[in-house]
């Protein structure tokens, strides 16, 4: 399709129907996701010496790329007559599930690590009416438990172990190719490793451009970098605080087949990129989303000429981290002289 489709925000199932696995009779549950902006990043481009664009997935209906997968997974679940859906989540999948379940008239439940998900995501999951279960454990334990639970009960599992999720998420690769054509490298944060797998599938199916897949994990949650699970993953980027990714093999295959790499970035490097994106490019993403840019800044892009960084979620999801790492407000008395001092410094 053409740029007109981007402007008109056609729901992605409609836009890419012929490349998606839904049956003709399946209902389509959509909030008009996808067609997110590909924002040129002049400051980053200058700094790295490579033409860099930001695929701002925070512009999806619930503020993250998860909506691409959720429209497919929930349409599939409705089509097969499911009444309830569930996921384990570090926050964004929970927010997305909750919205699409509400929309579809399904019961939604989410299991999240207690105290470890960003405030905005929690507010979304609750407002959209899902049952929110705070597990006294981490994401990896939550995923193991929902897998067991869905084997015993007729509840559809919509984590990215569900192939429909990846089918939906691969459309982001189609959009990049439709909009700017071939790129040399894709920088992307990696947690449960579904998204890097989905992008690679999308690029491979499109046939044309096959960029190097450059995946980045947070140093304290980098099982793919170390080649072994991390029992107690830790990072400020709570969305990717994952120690044993479900799509481990597929992600490593994407990296190997594309001559890419999986590398680690520190929390400090993530925060630096997070602030740089907000303050210098005008794009506010959440901390995990900045991992790809942190990686690009740290390692460069080899001989790539044109790079896309995927900014997976919106900065407003996590106001607490933002406030803790941004400047402070200037208090002021309601008098002109005081305002002058406050404004002019
Ligand atoms: N960025 C954000 C903002 C995320 O929420 C996630 C994953 C990722 C990157 C990593 O993507 O897992 O496909 O490798 N969030 C999941 C969740 C785990 O539950 O919301 P991945």
GROMACS .gro file of C-alpha atoms and ligand atoms in nm:
model
  366
    1UNK     CA    1   0.000   0.000   0.000
    2UNK     CA    2   0.098   0.363  -0.029
    3UNK     CA    3   0.156   0.653   0.203
    4UNK     CA    4  -0.217   0.729   0.184
    5UNK     CA    5  -0.280   0.424   0.401
    6UNK     CA    6  -0.037   0.560   0.660
    7UNK     CA    7  -0.219   0.892   0.667
    8UNK     CA    8  -0.559   0.730   0.689
    9UNK     CA    9  -0.461   0.487   0.966
   10UNK     CA   10  -0.629   0.183   0.815
   11UNK     CA   11  -0.641  -0.094   1.082
   12UNK     CA   12  -0.348  -0.324   1.017
   13UNK     CA   13  -0.559  -0.633   0.956
   14UNK     CA   14  -0.735  -0.449   0.677
   15UNK     CA   15  -0.413  -0.303   0.544
   16UNK     CA   16  -0.227  -0.637   0.527
   17UNK     CA   17  -0.512  -0.887   0.519
   18UNK     CA   18  -0.360  -1.096   0.239
   19UNK     CA   19  -0.045  -1.153   0.446
   20UNK     CA   20  -0.220  -1.249   0.770
   21UNK     CA   21  -0.359  -1.588   0.874
   22UNK     CA   22  -0.717  -1.498   0.975
   23UNK     CA   23  -1.006  -1.698   0.828
   24UNK     CA   24  -1.259  -1.508   0.613
   25UNK     CA   25  -1.534  -1.543   0.876
   26UNK     CA   26  -1.323  -1.433   1.174
   27UNK     CA   27  -1.448  -1.120   1.350
   28UNK     CA   28  -1.199  -0.834   1.348
   29UNK     CA   29  -1.133  -0.674   1.683
   30UNK     CA   30  -0.953  -0.349   1.617
   31UNK     CA   31  -0.874  -0.016   1.778
   32UNK     CA   32  -0.710   0.108   1.456
   33UNK     CA   33  -0.356   0.007   1.536
   34UNK     CA   34  -0.040   0.026   1.328
   35UNK     CA   35   0.054   0.289   1.068
   36UNK     CA   36   0.277   0.445   1.331
   37UNK     CA   37   0.507   0.733   1.241
   38UNK     CA   38   0.859   0.677   1.117
   39UNK     CA   39   1.023   0.987   1.256
   40UNK     CA   40   1.357   1.102   1.112
   41UNK     CA   41   1.614   1.156   1.388
   42UNK     CA   42   1.848   1.434   1.269
   43UNK     CA   43   2.044   1.470   1.593
   44UNK     CA   44   2.109   1.099   1.625
   45UNK     CA   45   2.193   1.073   1.255
   46UNK     CA   46   2.449   1.348   1.296
   47UNK     CA   47   2.599   1.197   1.607
   48UNK     CA   48   2.631   0.846   1.466
   49UNK     CA   49   2.698   0.944   1.107
   50UNK     CA   50   2.420   0.719   0.980
   51UNK     CA   51   2.071   0.808   0.853
   52UNK     CA   52   1.853   0.711   1.151
   53UNK     CA   53   1.475   0.688   1.180
   54UNK     CA   54   1.256   0.612   1.482
   55UNK     CA   55   0.960   0.377   1.440
   56UNK     CA   56   0.746   0.526   1.717
   57UNK     CA   57   0.528   0.240   1.833
   58UNK     CA   58   0.416   0.446   2.130
   59UNK     CA   59   0.158   0.590   1.889
   60UNK     CA   60  -0.047   0.270   1.890
   61UNK     CA   61  -0.389   0.281   2.064
   62UNK     CA   62  -0.264   0.164   2.405
   63UNK     CA   63   0.079   0.319   2.360
   64UNK     CA   64   0.292   0.021   2.261
   65UNK     CA   65   0.365  -0.223   1.977
   66UNK     CA   66   0.171  -0.492   2.162
   67UNK     CA   67  -0.150  -0.370   1.995
   68UNK     CA   68  -0.028  -0.503   1.660
   69UNK     CA   69  -0.018  -0.853   1.799
   70UNK     CA   70  -0.324  -0.815   2.017
   71UNK     CA   71  -0.562  -0.721   1.733
   72UNK     CA   72  -0.470  -1.050   1.563
   73UNK     CA   73  -0.463  -1.265   1.876
   74UNK     CA   74  -0.796  -1.135   2.007
   75UNK     CA   75  -0.964  -1.161   1.666
   76UNK     CA   76  -0.841  -1.521   1.650
   77UNK     CA   77  -0.962  -1.590   2.007
   78UNK     CA   78  -1.308  -1.445   1.930
   79UNK     CA   79  -1.320  -1.640   1.605
   80UNK     CA   80  -1.267  -1.969   1.785
   81UNK     CA   81  -1.528  -1.884   2.047
   82UNK     CA   82  -1.301  -1.813   2.344
   83UNK     CA   83  -1.462  -1.640   2.639
   84UNK     CA   84  -1.155  -1.547   2.834
   85UNK     CA   85  -0.797  -1.449   2.755
   86UNK     CA   86  -0.489  -1.421   2.973
   87UNK     CA   87  -0.122  -1.325   2.964
   88UNK     CA   88   0.182  -1.282   3.185
   89UNK     CA   89   0.325  -0.936   3.141
   90UNK     CA   90   0.579  -0.675   3.241
   91UNK     CA   91   0.299  -0.424   3.175
   92UNK     CA   92   0.241  -0.341   2.811
   93UNK     CA   93   0.092  -0.671   2.704
   94UNK     CA   94  -0.137  -0.643   3.007
   95UNK     CA   95  -0.255  -0.295   2.904
   96UNK     CA   96  -0.313  -0.408   2.547
   97UNK     CA   97  -0.489  -0.731   2.643
   98UNK     CA   98  -0.717  -0.541   2.877
   99UNK     CA   99  -0.822  -0.293   2.608
  100UNK     CA  100  -0.887  -0.552   2.338
  101UNK     CA  101  -1.064  -0.789   2.579
  102UNK     CA  102  -1.293  -0.505   2.686
  103UNK     CA  103  -1.358  -0.415   2.324
  104UNK     CA  104  -1.433  -0.777   2.228
  105UNK     CA  105  -1.655  -0.850   2.527
  106UNK     CA  106  -1.415  -1.111   2.659
  107UNK     CA  107  -1.301  -1.163   3.016
  108UNK     CA  108  -0.940  -1.051   3.047
  109UNK     CA  109  -0.687  -1.147   3.312
  110UNK     CA  110  -0.324  -1.043   3.345
  111UNK     CA  111  -0.049  -1.165   3.575
  112UNK     CA  112   0.220  -0.909   3.645
  113UNK     CA  113   0.525  -0.906   3.875
  114UNK     CA  114   0.417  -0.726   4.190
  115UNK     CA  115   0.555  -0.376   4.223
  116UNK     CA  116   0.756  -0.404   3.900
  117UNK     CA  117   0.530  -0.258   3.636
  118UNK     CA  118   0.508   0.107   3.539
  119UNK     CA  119   0.217   0.306   3.684
  120UNK     CA  120   0.057   0.399   3.352
  121UNK     CA  121   0.039   0.036   3.243
  122UNK     CA  122  -0.123  -0.066   3.569
  123UNK     CA  123  -0.378   0.216   3.535
  124UNK     CA  124  -0.457   0.103   3.180
  125UNK     CA  125  -0.506  -0.263   3.271
  126UNK     CA  126  -0.737  -0.171   3.559
  127UNK     CA  127  -0.934   0.095   3.367
  128UNK     CA  128  -0.997  -0.139   3.074
  129UNK     CA  129  -1.149  -0.382   3.320
  130UNK     CA  130  -0.908  -0.673   3.332
  131UNK     CA  131  -0.851  -0.879   3.642
  132UNK     CA  132  -0.502  -0.777   3.748
  133UNK     CA  133  -0.307  -1.032   3.948
  134UNK     CA  134   0.012  -0.913   4.117
  135UNK     CA  135   0.243  -1.212   4.142
  136UNK     CA  136   0.503  -1.228   4.415
  137UNK     CA  137   0.753  -1.339   4.157
  138UNK     CA  138   0.906  -1.223   3.831
  139UNK     CA  139   0.785  -1.229   3.469
  140UNK     CA  140   0.947  -1.565   3.391
  141UNK     CA  141   0.761  -1.729   3.680
  142UNK     CA  142   0.437  -1.560   3.572
  143UNK     CA  143   0.472  -1.692   3.217
  144UNK     CA  144   0.543  -2.045   3.337
  145UNK     CA  145   0.232  -2.034   3.557
  146UNK     CA  146  -0.005  -1.899   3.287
  147UNK     CA  147   0.119  -2.167   3.050
  148UNK     CA  148   0.027  -2.432   3.305
  149UNK     CA  149  -0.303  -2.262   3.384
  150UNK     CA  150  -0.414  -2.245   3.020
  151UNK     CA  151  -0.344  -2.615   2.978
  152UNK     CA  152  -0.595  -2.690   3.253
  153UNK     CA  153  -0.864  -2.431   3.172
  154UNK     CA  154  -1.031  -2.306   2.854
  155UNK     CA  155  -0.863  -1.967   2.860
  156UNK     CA  156  -0.676  -1.844   2.552
  157UNK     CA  157  -0.311  -1.754   2.608
  158UNK     CA  158  -0.214  -1.436   2.422
  159UNK     CA  159   0.151  -1.395   2.516
  160UNK     CA  160   0.389  -1.392   2.220
  161UNK     CA  161   0.418  -1.769   2.248
  162UNK     CA  162   0.088  -1.742   2.058
  163UNK     CA  163   0.180  -1.731   1.685
  164UNK     CA  164  -0.097  -1.481   1.608
  165UNK     CA  165   0.084  -1.221   1.816
  166UNK     CA  166   0.392  -1.247   1.596
  167UNK     CA  167   0.180  -1.240   1.281
  168UNK     CA  168   0.038  -0.906   1.386
  169UNK     CA  169   0.370  -0.765   1.500
  170UNK     CA  170   0.548  -0.852   1.174
  171UNK     CA  171   0.340  -0.580   1.001
  172UNK     CA  172   0.571  -0.315   1.147
  173UNK     CA  173   0.843  -0.444   0.914
  174UNK     CA  174   0.602  -0.416   0.619
  175UNK     CA  175   0.527  -0.056   0.713
  176UNK     CA  176   0.895   0.039   0.724
  177UNK     CA  177   0.955  -0.114   0.381
  178UNK     CA  178   0.639   0.046   0.240
  179UNK     CA  179   0.742   0.383   0.369
  180UNK     CA  180   1.116   0.414   0.307
  181UNK     CA  181   1.216   0.095   0.130
  182UNK     CA  182   1.519  -0.111   0.227
  183UNK     CA  183   1.714  -0.038   0.541
  184UNK     CA  184   2.050  -0.179   0.648
  185UNK     CA  185   1.992  -0.238   1.018
  186UNK     CA  186   1.713  -0.250   1.274
  187UNK     CA  187   1.790  -0.166   1.639
  188UNK     CA  188   1.539  -0.316   1.879
  189UNK     CA  189   1.507  -0.384   2.253
  190UNK     CA  190   1.474  -0.751   2.345
  191UNK     CA  191   1.284  -0.896   2.640
  192UNK     CA  192   1.078  -1.207   2.579
  193UNK     CA  193   1.218  -1.197   2.223
  194UNK     CA  194   0.885  -1.201   2.040
  195UNK     CA  195   0.923  -0.869   1.865
  196UNK     CA  196   1.265  -0.926   1.713
  197UNK     CA  197   1.132  -1.261   1.590
  198UNK     CA  198   0.825  -1.093   1.441
  199UNK     CA  199   1.023  -0.820   1.260
  200UNK     CA  200   1.254  -1.079   1.110
  201UNK     CA  201   0.955  -1.280   0.990
  202UNK     CA  202   0.809  -0.964   0.836
  203UNK     CA  203   1.131  -0.869   0.657
  204UNK     CA  204   1.183  -1.226   0.538
  205UNK     CA  205   0.825  -1.253   0.405
  206UNK     CA  206   0.849  -0.918   0.229
  207UNK     CA  207   1.142  -1.066   0.040
  208UNK     CA  208   1.311  -0.741  -0.046
  209UNK     CA  209   1.519  -0.582   0.225
  210UNK     CA  210   1.670  -0.798   0.498
  211UNK     CA  211   1.837  -0.568   0.746
  212UNK     CA  212   2.080  -0.677   1.011
  213UNK     CA  213   1.885  -0.738   1.329
  214UNK     CA  214   2.062  -0.564   1.618
  215UNK     CA  215   1.893  -0.664   1.944
  216UNK     CA  216   1.972  -0.503   2.278
  217UNK     CA  217   1.912  -0.631   2.629
  218UNK     CA  218   1.965  -0.454   2.959
  219UNK     CA  219   2.292  -0.562   3.124
  220UNK     CA  220   2.116  -0.708   3.430
  221UNK     CA  221   1.865  -0.898   3.215
  222UNK     CA  222   2.073  -1.021   2.923
  223UNK     CA  223   2.028  -1.399   2.895
  224UNK     CA  224   2.069  -1.402   2.517
  225UNK     CA  225   2.396  -1.213   2.543
  226UNK     CA  226   2.534  -1.452   2.807
  227UNK     CA  227   2.385  -1.760   2.646
  228UNK     CA  228   2.212  -1.872   2.964
  229UNK     CA  229   1.899  -1.777   3.162
  230UNK     CA  230   1.927  -1.512   3.432
  231UNK     CA  231   1.753  -1.622   3.753
  232UNK     CA  232   1.705  -1.275   3.904
  233UNK     CA  233   1.689  -1.024   3.617
  234UNK     CA  234   1.719  -0.657   3.717
  235UNK     CA  235   1.698  -0.335   3.520
  236UNK     CA  236   1.538   0.006   3.539
  237UNK     CA  237   1.374  -0.081   3.204
  238UNK     CA  238   1.099  -0.286   3.371
  239UNK     CA  239   0.940  -0.384   3.038
  240UNK     CA  240   1.243  -0.598   2.951
  241UNK     CA  241   1.319  -0.734   3.297
  242UNK     CA  242   1.313  -1.092   3.168
  243UNK     CA  243   1.560  -1.371   3.239
  244UNK     CA  244   1.444  -1.657   3.019
  245UNK     CA  245   1.286  -1.541   2.692
  246UNK     CA  246   1.019  -1.765   2.540
  247UNK     CA  247   1.132  -1.695   2.183
  248UNK     CA  248   1.500  -1.761   2.257
  249UNK     CA  249   1.581  -1.984   1.958
  250UNK     CA  250   1.381  -1.781   1.706
  251UNK     CA  251   1.549  -1.459   1.819
  252UNK     CA  252   1.897  -1.610   1.789
  253UNK     CA  253   1.804  -1.743   1.446
  254UNK     CA  254   1.694  -1.392   1.339
  255UNK     CA  255   2.025  -1.251   1.459
  256UNK     CA  256   2.238  -1.521   1.296
  257UNK     CA  257   2.050  -1.530   0.966
  258UNK     CA  258   2.064  -1.152   0.932
  259UNK     CA  259   2.433  -1.126   1.034
  260UNK     CA  260   2.319  -0.913   1.325
  261UNK     CA  261   2.404  -0.920   1.695
  262UNK     CA  262   2.258  -0.935   2.046
  263UNK     CA  263   2.436  -0.703   2.284
  264UNK     CA  264   2.395  -0.551   2.629
  265UNK     CA  265   2.352  -0.190   2.737
  266UNK     CA  266   2.372  -0.064   3.094
  267UNK     CA  267   2.087   0.109   3.276
  268UNK     CA  268   2.291   0.430   3.262
  269UNK     CA  269   2.326   0.402   2.885
  270UNK     CA  270   1.952   0.335   2.856
  271UNK     CA  271   1.872   0.643   3.066
  272UNK     CA  272   2.110   0.861   2.864
  273UNK     CA  273   1.945   0.754   2.537
  274UNK     CA  274   1.599   0.796   2.693
  275UNK     CA  275   1.675   1.157   2.788
  276UNK     CA  276   1.849   1.233   2.459
  277UNK     CA  277   1.548   1.113   2.259
  278UNK     CA  278   1.307   1.321   2.465
  279UNK     CA  279   1.515   1.636   2.494
  280UNK     CA  280   1.687   1.647   2.154
  281UNK     CA  281   1.460   1.458   1.915
  282UNK     CA  282   1.129   1.548   2.084
  283UNK     CA  283   1.025   1.184   2.109
  284UNK     CA  284   0.929   1.053   2.452
  285UNK     CA  285   0.954   0.676   2.476
  286UNK     CA  286   0.967   0.452   2.780
  287UNK     CA  287   1.305   0.339   2.918
  288UNK     CA  288   1.302  -0.009   2.761
  289UNK     CA  289   1.234   0.145   2.422
  290UNK     CA  290   1.550   0.351   2.447
  291UNK     CA  291   1.766   0.036   2.468
  292UNK     CA  292   1.791   0.013   2.089
  293UNK     CA  293   1.911   0.370   2.059
  294UNK     CA  294   2.149   0.319   2.353
  295UNK     CA  295   2.293   0.023   2.165
  296UNK     CA  296   2.329   0.220   1.843
  297UNK     CA  297   2.510   0.498   2.030
  298UNK     CA  298   2.736   0.250   2.208
  299UNK     CA  299   2.827   0.009   1.931
  300UNK     CA  300   2.755   0.203   1.611
  301UNK     CA  301   2.598   0.035   1.311
  302UNK     CA  302   2.908  -0.102   1.134
  303UNK     CA  303   2.883  -0.008   0.769
  304UNK     CA  304   2.506   0.057   0.769
  305UNK     CA  305   2.388   0.366   0.585
  306UNK     CA  306   2.027   0.369   0.694
  307UNK     CA  307   1.901   0.246   1.030
  308UNK     CA  308   1.564   0.222   1.201
  309UNK     CA  309   1.537   0.213   1.582
  310UNK     CA  310   1.212   0.071   1.715
  311UNK     CA  311   1.072   0.278   2.002
  312UNK     CA  312   0.841   0.015   2.143
  313UNK     CA  313   0.635   0.212   2.397
  314UNK     CA  314   0.531   0.563   2.497
  315UNK     CA  315   0.712   0.758   2.768
  316UNK     CA  316   0.388   0.849   2.943
  317UNK     CA  317   0.353   0.486   3.046
  318UNK     CA  318   0.618   0.537   3.312
  319UNK     CA  319   0.593   0.888   3.458
  320UNK     CA  320   0.777   0.787   3.774
  321UNK     CA  321   1.099   0.695   3.598
  322UNK     CA  322   1.074   1.012   3.392
  323UNK     CA  323   1.031   1.235   3.695
  324UNK     CA  324   1.313   1.062   3.879
  325UNK     CA  325   1.556   1.125   3.594
  326UNK     CA  326   1.450   1.463   3.454
  327UNK     CA  327   1.515   1.817   3.575
  328UNK     CA  328   1.311   1.963   3.859
  329UNK     CA  329   1.033   2.224   3.846
  330UNK     CA  330   1.097   2.585   3.946
  331UNK     CA  331   0.872   2.708   4.230
  332UNK     CA  332   0.753   3.067   4.196
  333UNK     CA  333   0.554   3.335   4.382
  334UNK     CA  334   0.271   3.501   4.183
  335UNK     CA  335   0.459   3.830   4.124
  336UNK     CA  336   0.617   3.963   3.804
  337UNK     CA  337   0.965   4.002   3.951
  338UNK     CA  338   0.960   3.647   4.079
  339UNK     CA  339   0.831   3.519   3.745
  340UNK     CA  340   1.108   3.710   3.567
  341UNK     CA  341   1.372   3.551   3.788
  342UNK     CA  342   1.215   3.210   3.742
  343UNK     CA  343   1.183   3.233   3.363
  344UNK     CA  344   1.503   3.414   3.278
  345UNK     CA  345   1.715   3.229   3.532
  346LIG     N1  346   0.981  -0.275   2.477
  346LIG     C1  347   0.870  -0.268   2.551
  346LIG     C2  348   0.816  -0.131   2.583
  346LIG     C3  349   0.806  -0.385   2.596
  346LIG     O1  350   0.695  -0.375   2.669
  346LIG     C4  351   0.861  -0.510   2.564
  346LIG     C5  352   0.801  -0.634   2.612
  346LIG     C6  353   0.977  -0.512   2.485
  346LIG     C7  354   1.034  -0.393   2.444
  346LIG     C8  355   1.042  -0.639   2.445
  346LIG     O2  356   0.969  -0.709   2.349
  346LIG     O3  357   0.934  -0.917   2.476
  346LIG     O4  358   0.891  -0.907   2.231
  346LIG     O5  359   1.124  -0.898   2.320
  346LIG     N2  360   0.706  -0.639   2.692
  346LIG     C9  361   0.634  -0.759   2.732
  346LIG    C10  362   0.512  -0.725   2.815
  346LIG    C11  363   0.718  -0.866   2.788
  346LIG     O6  364   0.466  -0.807   2.895
  346LIG     O7  365   0.459  -0.616   2.799
  346LIG     P1  366   0.979  -0.868   2.342
   0.00000   0.00000   0.00000
